[in-house]
mmCIF file of C-alpha atoms in Angstrom:
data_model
loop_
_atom_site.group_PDB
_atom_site.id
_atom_site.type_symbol
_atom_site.label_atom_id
_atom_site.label_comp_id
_atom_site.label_asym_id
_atom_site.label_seq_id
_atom_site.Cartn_x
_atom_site.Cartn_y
_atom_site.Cartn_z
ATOM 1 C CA UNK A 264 -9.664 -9.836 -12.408
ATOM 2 C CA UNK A 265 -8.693 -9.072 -8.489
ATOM 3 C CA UNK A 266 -10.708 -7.744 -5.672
ATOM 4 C CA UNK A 267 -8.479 -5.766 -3.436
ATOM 5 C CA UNK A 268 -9.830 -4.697 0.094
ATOM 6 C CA UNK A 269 -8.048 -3.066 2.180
ATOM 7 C CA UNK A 270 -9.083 -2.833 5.953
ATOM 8 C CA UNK A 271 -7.396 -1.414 9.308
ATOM 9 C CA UNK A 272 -7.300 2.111 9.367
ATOM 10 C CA UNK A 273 -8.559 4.228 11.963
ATOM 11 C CA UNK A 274 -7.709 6.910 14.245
ATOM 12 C CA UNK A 275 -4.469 7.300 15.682
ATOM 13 C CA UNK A 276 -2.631 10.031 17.917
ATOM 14 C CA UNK A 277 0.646 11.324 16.618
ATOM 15 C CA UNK A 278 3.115 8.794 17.660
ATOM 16 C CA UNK A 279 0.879 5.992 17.281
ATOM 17 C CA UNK A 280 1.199 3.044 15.498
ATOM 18 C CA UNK A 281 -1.403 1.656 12.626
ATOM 19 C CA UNK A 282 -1.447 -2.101 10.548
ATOM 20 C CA UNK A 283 -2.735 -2.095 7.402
ATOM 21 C CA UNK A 284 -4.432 -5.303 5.576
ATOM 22 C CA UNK A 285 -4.907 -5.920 1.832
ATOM 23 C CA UNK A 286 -6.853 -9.077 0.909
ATOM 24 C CA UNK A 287 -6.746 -10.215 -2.619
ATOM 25 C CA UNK A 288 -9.884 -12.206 -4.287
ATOM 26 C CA UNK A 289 -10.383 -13.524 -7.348
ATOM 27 C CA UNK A 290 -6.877 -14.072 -9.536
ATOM 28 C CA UNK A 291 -4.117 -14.449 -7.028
ATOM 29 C CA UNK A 292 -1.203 -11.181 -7.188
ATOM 30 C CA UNK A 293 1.105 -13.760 -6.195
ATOM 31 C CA UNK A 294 3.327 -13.060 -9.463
ATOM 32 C CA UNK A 295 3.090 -9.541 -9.822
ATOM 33 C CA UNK A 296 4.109 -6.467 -7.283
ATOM 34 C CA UNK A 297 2.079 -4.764 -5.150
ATOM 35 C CA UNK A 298 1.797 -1.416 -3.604
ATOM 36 C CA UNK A 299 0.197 1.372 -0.870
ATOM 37 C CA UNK A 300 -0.868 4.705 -2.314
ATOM 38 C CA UNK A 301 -2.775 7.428 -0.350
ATOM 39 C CA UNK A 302 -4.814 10.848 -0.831
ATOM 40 C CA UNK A 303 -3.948 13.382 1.318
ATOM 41 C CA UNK A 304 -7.331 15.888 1.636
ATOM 42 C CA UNK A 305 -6.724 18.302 -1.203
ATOM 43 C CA UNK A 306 -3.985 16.551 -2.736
ATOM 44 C CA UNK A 307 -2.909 14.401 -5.703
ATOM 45 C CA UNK A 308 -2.681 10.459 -4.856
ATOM 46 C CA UNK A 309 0.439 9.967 -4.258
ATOM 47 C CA UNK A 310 2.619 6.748 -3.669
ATOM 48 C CA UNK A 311 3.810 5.299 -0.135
ATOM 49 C CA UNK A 312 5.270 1.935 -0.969
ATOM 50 C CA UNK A 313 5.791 -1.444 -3.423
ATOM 51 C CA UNK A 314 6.588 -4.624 -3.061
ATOM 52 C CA UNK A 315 8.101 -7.326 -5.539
ATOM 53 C CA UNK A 316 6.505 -10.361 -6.327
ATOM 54 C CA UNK A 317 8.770 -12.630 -4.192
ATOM 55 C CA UNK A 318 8.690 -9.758 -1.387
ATOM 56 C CA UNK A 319 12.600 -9.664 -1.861
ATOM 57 C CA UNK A 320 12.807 -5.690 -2.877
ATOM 58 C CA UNK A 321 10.785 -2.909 -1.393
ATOM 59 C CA UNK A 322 10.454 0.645 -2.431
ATOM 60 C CA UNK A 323 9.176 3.430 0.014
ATOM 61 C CA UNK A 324 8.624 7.344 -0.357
ATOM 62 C CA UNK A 325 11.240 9.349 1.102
ATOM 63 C CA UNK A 326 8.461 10.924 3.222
ATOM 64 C CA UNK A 327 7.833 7.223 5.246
ATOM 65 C CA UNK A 328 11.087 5.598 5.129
ATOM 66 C CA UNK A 329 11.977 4.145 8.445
ATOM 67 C CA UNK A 330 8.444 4.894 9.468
ATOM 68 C CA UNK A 331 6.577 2.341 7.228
ATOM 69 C CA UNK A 332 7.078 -1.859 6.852
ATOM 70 C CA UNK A 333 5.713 -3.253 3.343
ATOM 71 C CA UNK A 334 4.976 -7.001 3.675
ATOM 72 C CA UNK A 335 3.304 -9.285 1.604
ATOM 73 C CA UNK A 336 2.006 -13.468 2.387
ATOM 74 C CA UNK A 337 1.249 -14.775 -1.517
ATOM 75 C CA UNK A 338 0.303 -18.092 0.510
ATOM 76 C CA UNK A 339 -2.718 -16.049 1.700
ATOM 77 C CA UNK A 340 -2.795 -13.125 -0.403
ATOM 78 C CA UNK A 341 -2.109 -10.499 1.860
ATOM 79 C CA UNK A 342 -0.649 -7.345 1.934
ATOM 80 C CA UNK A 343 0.538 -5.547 4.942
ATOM 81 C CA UNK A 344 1.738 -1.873 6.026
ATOM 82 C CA UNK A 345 2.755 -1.532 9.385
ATOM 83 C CA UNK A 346 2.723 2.256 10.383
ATOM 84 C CA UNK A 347 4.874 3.414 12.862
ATOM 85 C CA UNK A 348 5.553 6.546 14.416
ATOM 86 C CA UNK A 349 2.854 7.776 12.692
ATOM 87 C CA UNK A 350 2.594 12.425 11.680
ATOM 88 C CA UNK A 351 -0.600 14.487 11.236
ATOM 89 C CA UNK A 352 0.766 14.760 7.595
ATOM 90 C CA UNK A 353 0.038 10.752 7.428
ATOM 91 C CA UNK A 354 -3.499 11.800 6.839
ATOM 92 C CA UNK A 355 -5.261 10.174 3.976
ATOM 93 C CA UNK A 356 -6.964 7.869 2.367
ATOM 94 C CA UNK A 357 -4.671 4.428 1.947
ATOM 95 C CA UNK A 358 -4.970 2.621 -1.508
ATOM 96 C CA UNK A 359 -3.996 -0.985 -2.045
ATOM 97 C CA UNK A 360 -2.947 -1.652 -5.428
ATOM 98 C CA UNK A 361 -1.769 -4.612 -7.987
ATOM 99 C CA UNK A 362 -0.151 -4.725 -11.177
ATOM 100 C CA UNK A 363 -1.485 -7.098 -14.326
ATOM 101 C CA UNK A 364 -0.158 -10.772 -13.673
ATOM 102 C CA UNK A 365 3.190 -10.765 -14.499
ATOM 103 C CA UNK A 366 4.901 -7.473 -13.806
ATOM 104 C CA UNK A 367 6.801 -8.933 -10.790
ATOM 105 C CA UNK A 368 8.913 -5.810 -10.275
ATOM 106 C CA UNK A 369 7.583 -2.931 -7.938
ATOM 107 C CA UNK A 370 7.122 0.814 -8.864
ATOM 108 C CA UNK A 371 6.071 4.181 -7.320
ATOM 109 C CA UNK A 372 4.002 4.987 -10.877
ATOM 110 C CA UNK A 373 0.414 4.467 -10.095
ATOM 111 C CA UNK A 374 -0.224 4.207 -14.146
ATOM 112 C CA UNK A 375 1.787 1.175 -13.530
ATOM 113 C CA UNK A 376 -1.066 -0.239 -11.394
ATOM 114 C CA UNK A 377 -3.819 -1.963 -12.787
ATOM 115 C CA UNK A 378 -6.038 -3.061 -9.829
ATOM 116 C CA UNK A 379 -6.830 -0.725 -7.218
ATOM 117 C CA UNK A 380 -9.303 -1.363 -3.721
ATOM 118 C CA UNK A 381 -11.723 1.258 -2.498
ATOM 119 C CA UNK A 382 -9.245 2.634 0.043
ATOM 120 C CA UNK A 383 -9.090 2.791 3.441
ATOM 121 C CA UNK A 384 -8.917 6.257 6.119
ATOM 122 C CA UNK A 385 -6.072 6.980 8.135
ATOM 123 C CA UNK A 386 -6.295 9.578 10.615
ATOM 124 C CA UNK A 387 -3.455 11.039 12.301
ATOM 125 C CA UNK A 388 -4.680 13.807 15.325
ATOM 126 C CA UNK A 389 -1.641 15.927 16.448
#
């Protein structure tokens, strides 16, 4: 099993910048890809970005690329998503999640995801 919680989300002004943290506990995700997800107020959960196991290949919505920075440190099992320029559309609930041990490659399917945190809220103000 993994614990994922995530932490770092706030309040931000259009514009403004936000880091997100995921923390891994129990088995490491050190072998298998890891991603953000969020849900919008009224909406379906929908997917923001993956990461590969080695952190070598990244895959982002069309809706944050150039906006968003996936990172990942296996050494401490930590996943990142820096925020940038951040839109009132942003808005939502952020979801760290992990595939089973051993699916090293990333993907924007959250069936593909077995381990999920308890989310974290991200509010943009326009």
């Amino acid at each position: 099993q993994v614990q994922l919680v995530e932490s770092g989300g706030g309040l931000v002004q259009a514009g403004g910048s936000l880091r997100l943290s995921c923390v891994a506990s129990g088995r490491t995700f050190s072998n298998s890809a890891v991603g953000w997800f969020r849900r919008a107020p009224g909406k379906e959960r929908e997917f923001v970005a993956g990461i590969n196991w080695s952190a070598t290949s990244t895959l982002y919505a069309d809706s944050v690329e150039g906006r968003f920075t996936i990172s990942r440190y296996n050494v401490k099992n930590t996943l990142n998503l820096q925020m940038d320029n951040l839109k009132p559309e942003d808005t939502g609930v952020y979801y760290c999640a992990a595939r089973t041990a051993g699916w090293a490659l990333s993907s924007s399917r959250a069936l593909d995801y077995t381990y999920w945190g308890q989310g974290t809220q991200v509010t943009v103000s326009s």
